[in-house]
PDB file of C-alpha atoms in Angstrom:
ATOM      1  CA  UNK I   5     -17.277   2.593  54.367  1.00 94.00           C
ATOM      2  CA  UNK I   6     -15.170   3.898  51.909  1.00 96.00           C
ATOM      3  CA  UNK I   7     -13.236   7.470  51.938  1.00 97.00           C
ATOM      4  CA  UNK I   8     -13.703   9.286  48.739  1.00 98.00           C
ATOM      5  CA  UNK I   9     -12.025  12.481  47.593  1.00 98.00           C
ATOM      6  CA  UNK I  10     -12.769  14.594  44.321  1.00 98.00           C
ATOM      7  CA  UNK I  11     -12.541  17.527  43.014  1.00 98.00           C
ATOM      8  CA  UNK I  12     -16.283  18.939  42.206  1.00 98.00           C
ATOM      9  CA  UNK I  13     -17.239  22.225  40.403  1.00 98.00           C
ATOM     10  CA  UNK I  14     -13.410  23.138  40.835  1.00 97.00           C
ATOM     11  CA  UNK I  15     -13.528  22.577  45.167  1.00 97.00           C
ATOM     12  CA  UNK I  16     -11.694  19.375  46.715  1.00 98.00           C
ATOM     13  CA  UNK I  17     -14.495  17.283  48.172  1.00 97.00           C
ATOM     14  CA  UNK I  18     -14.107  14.379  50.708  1.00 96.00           C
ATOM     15  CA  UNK I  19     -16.947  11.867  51.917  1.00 95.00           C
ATOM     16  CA  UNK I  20     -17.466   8.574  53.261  1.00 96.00           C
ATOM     17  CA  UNK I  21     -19.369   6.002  51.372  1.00 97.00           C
ATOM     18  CA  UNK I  22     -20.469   2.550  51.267  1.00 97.00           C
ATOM     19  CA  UNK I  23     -18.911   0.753  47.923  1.00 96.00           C
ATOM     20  CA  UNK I  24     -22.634   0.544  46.445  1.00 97.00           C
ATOM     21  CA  UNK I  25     -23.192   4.502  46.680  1.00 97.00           C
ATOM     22  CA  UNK I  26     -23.645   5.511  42.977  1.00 97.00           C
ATOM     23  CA  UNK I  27     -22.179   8.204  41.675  1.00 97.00           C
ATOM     24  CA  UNK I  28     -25.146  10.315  41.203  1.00 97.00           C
ATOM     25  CA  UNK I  29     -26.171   9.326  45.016  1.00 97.00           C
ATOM     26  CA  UNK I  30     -23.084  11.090  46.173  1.00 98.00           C
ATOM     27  CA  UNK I  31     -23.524  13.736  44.462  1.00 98.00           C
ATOM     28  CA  UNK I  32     -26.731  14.841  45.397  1.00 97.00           C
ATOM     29  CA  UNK I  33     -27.076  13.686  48.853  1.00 97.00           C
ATOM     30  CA  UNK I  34     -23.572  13.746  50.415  1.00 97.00           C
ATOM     31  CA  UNK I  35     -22.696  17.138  48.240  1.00 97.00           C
ATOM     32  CA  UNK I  36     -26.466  18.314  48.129  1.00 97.00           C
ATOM     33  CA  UNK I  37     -25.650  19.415  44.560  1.00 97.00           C
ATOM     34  CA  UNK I  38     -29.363  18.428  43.258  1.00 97.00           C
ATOM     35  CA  UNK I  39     -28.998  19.888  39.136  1.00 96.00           C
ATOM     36  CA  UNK I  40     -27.635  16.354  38.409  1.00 96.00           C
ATOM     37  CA  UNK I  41     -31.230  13.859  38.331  1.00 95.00           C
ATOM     38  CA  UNK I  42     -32.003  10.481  38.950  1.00 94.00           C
ATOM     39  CA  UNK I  43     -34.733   9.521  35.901  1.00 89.00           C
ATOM     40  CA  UNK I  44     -34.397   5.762  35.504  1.00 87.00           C
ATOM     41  CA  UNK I  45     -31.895   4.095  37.475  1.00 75.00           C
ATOM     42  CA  UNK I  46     -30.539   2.247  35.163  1.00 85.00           C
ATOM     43  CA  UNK I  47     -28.840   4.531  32.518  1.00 87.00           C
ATOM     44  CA  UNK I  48     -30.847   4.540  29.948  1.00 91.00           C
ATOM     45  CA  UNK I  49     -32.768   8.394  30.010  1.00 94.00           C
ATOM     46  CA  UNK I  50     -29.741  10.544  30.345  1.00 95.00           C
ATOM     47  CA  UNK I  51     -30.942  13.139  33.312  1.00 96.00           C
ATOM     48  CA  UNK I  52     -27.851  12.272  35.460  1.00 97.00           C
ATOM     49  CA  UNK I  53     -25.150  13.195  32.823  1.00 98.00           C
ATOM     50  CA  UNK I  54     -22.218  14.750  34.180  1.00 98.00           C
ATOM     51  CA  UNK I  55     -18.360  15.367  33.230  1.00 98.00           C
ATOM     52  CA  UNK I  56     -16.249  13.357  35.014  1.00 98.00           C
ATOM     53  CA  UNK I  57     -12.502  14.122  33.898  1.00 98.00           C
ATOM     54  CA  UNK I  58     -13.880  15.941  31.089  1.00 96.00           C
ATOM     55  CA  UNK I  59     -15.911  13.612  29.729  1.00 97.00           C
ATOM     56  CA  UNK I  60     -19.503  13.110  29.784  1.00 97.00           C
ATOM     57  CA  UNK I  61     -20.958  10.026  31.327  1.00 97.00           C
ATOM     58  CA  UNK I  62     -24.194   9.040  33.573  1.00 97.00           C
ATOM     59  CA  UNK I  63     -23.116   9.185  37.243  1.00 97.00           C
ATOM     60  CA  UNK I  64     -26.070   6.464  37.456  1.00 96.00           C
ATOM     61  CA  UNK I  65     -23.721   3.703  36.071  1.00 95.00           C
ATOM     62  CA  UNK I  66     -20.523   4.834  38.290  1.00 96.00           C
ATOM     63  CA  UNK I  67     -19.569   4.105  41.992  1.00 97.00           C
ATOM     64  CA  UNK I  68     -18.120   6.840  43.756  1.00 98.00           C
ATOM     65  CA  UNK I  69     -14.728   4.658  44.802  1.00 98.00           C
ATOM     66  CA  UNK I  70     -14.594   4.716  41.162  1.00 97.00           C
ATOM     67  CA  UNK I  71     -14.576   8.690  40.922  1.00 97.00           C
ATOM     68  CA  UNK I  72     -12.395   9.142  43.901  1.00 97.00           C
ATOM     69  CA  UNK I  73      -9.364  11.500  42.443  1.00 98.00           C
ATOM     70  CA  UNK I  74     -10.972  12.853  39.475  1.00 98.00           C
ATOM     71  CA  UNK I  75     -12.200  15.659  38.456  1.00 98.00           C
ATOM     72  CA  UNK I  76     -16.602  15.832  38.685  1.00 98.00           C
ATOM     73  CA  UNK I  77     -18.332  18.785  36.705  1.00 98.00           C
ATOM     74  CA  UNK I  78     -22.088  19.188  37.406  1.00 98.00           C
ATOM     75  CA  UNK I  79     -24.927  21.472  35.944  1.00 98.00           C
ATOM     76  CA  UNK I  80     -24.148  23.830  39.000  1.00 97.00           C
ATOM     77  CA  UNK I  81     -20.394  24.046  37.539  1.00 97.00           C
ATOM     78  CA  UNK I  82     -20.808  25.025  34.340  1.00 96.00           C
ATOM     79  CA  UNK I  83     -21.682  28.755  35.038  1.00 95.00           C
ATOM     80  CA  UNK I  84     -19.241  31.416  35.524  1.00 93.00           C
ATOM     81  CA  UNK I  85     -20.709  33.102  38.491  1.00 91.00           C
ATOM     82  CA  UNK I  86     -24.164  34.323  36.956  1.00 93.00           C
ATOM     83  CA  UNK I  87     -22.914  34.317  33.746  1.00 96.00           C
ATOM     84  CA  UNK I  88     -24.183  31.099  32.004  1.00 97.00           C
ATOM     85  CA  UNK I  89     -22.437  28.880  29.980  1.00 97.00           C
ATOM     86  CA  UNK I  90     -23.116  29.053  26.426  1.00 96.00           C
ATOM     87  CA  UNK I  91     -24.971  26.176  25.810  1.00 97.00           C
ATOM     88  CA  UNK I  92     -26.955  27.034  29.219  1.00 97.00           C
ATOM     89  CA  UNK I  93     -27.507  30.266  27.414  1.00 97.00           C
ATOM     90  CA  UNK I  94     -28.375  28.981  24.239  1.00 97.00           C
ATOM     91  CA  UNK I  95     -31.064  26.617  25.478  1.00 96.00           C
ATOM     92  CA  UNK I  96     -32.519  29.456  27.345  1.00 96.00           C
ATOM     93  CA  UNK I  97     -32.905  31.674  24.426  1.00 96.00           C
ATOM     94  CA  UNK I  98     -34.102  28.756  21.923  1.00 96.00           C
ATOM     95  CA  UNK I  99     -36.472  26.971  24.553  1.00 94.00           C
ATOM     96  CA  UNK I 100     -34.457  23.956  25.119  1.00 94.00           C
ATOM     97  CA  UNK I 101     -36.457  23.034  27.556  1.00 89.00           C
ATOM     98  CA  UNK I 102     -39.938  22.246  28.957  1.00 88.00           C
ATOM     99  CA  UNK I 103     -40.326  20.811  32.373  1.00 91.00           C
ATOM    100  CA  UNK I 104     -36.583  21.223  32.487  1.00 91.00           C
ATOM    101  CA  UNK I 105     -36.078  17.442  34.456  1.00 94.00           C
ATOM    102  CA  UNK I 106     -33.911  16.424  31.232  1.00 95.00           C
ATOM    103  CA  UNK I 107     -32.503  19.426  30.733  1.00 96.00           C
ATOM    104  CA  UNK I 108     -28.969  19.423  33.068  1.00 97.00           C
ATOM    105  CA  UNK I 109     -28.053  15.882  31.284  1.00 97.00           C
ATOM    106  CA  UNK I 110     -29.194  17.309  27.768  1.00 97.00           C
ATOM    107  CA  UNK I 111     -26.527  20.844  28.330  1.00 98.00           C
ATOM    108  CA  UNK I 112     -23.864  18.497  30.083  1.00 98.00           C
ATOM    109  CA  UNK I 113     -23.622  16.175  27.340  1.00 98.00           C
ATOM    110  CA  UNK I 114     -24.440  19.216  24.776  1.00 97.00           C
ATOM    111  CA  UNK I 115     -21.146  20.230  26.031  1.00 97.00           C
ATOM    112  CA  UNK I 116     -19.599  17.353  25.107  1.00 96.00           C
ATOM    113  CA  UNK I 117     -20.899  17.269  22.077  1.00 97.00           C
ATOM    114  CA  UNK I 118     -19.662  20.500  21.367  1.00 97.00           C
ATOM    115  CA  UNK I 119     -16.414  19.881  22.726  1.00 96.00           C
ATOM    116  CA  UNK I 120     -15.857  16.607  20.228  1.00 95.00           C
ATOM    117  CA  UNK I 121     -16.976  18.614  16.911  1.00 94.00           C
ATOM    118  CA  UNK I 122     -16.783  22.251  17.560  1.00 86.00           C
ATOM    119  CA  UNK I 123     -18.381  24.174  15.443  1.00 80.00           C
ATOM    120  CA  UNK I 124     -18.944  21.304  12.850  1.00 88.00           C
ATOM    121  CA  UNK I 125     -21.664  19.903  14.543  1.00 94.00           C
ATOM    122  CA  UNK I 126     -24.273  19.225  12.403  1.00 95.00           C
ATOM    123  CA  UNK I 127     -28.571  18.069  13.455  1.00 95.00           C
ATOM    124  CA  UNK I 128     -27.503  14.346  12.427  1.00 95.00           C
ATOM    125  CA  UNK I 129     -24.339  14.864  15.112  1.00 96.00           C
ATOM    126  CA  UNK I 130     -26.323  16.218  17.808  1.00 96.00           C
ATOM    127  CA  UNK I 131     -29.661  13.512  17.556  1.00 96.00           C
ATOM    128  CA  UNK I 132     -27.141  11.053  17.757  1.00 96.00           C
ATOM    129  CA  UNK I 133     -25.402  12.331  20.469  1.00 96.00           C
ATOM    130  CA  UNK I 134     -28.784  12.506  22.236  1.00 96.00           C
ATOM    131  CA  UNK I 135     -29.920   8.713  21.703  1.00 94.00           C
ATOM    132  CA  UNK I 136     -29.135   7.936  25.812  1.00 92.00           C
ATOM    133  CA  UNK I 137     -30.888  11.515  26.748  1.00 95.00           C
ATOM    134  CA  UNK I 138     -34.854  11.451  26.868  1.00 94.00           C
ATOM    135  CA  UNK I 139     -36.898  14.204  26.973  1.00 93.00           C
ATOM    136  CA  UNK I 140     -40.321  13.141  27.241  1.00 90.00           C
ATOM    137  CA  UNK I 141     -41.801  16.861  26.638  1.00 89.00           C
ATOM    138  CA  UNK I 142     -40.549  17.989  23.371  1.00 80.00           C
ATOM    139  CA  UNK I 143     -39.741  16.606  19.894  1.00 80.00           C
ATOM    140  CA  UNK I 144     -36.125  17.289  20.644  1.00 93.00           C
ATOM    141  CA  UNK I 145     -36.314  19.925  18.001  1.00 94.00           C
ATOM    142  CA  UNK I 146     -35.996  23.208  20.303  1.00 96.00           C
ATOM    143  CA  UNK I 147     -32.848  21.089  22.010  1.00 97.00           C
ATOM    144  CA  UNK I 148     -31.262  20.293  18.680  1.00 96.00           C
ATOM    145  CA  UNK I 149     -31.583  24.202  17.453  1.00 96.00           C
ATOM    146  CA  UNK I 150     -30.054  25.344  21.006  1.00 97.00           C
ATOM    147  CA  UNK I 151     -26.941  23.022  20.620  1.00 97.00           C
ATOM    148  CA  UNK I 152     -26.323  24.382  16.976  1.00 96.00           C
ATOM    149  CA  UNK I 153     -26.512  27.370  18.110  1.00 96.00           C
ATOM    150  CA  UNK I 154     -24.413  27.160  21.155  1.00 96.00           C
ATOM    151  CA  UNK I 155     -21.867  25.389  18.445  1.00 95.00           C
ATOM    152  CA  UNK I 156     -21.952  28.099  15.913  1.00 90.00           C
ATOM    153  CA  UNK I 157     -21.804  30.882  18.566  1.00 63.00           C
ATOM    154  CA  UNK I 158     -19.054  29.728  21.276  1.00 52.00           C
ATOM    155  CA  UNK I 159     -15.739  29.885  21.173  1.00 48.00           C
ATOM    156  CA  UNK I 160     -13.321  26.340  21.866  1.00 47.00           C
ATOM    157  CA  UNK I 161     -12.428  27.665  25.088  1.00 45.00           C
ATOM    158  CA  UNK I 162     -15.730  28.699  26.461  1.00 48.00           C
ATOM    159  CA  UNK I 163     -17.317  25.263  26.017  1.00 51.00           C
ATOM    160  CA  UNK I 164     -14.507  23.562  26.917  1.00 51.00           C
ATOM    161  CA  UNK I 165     -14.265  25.472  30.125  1.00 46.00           C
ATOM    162  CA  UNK I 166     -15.362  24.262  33.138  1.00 45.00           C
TER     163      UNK I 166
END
């Protein structure tokens, strides 16, 4: 067993782990933060995305040894008490979602996306940026429209904030 220590959704958080324990594993059943899914187990559909020193990745493909010290943003972060984030906002007033299993991946890495191109984020942009995120409900369209719009409508700071 390993010792692991990280800051989560802004609060220091400690655990023991075996070296195997994913990422995602950690996260939802040492931390009981559940937003962040398990959909394939091995990386491919996207539901497990979160920010991880301010980048997105899929906590599927990472150890937590290999988190310990950094910095871990999950769906449950991203809100500012019950104020949502603006992308969380976005896909809620352009149904972004469906069954809503995809959607914490699809807004973490929307955030990304957002972050990387600001408001210059363009439908080619964002359906590229969703290639590793599968929604198996939609046609990605309603999702595309809510990340423009969360582009075009937030400020730097509010989607980089976390």
């Amino acid at each position: 067993m390993t010792e692991v220590t990280m800051t989560v959704n802004g609060r220091e958080m400690k655990g023991e782990v075996e070296d195997r324990t994913l990422l995602v594993q950690f996260l939802r059943e040492n931390l009981g933060l559940t937003g962040t899914h398990v959909g394939c187990d091995t990386s491919q559909c996207g539901a497990c995305v979160v920010h991880v020193d301010g980048k997105a990745v899929k906590s599927c493909s990472m150890l937590a040894v290999q988190v310990s010290g950094s910095e871990v943003t999950t769906i449950e972060g991203l809100a500012n008490g019950t104020e949502l984030h603006p992308v969380q906002a976005a896909f809620r007033e352009h149904h972004g979602l469906q069954c809503g299993y995809c959607t914490p991946g699809m807004i973490m890495t929307a955030v990304d996306l957002i972050r990387d191109h600001g408001s210059a984020l363009d439908e080619k942009a964002v359906r590229e940026g969703l290639e590793g995120n599968i929604c198996r409900c939609t046609g990605y369209h309603n999702i595309v429209k809510a990340i423009l719009a969360a582009a075009g409508a937030a400020q730097p700071q509010q989607v980089a904030a976390e």
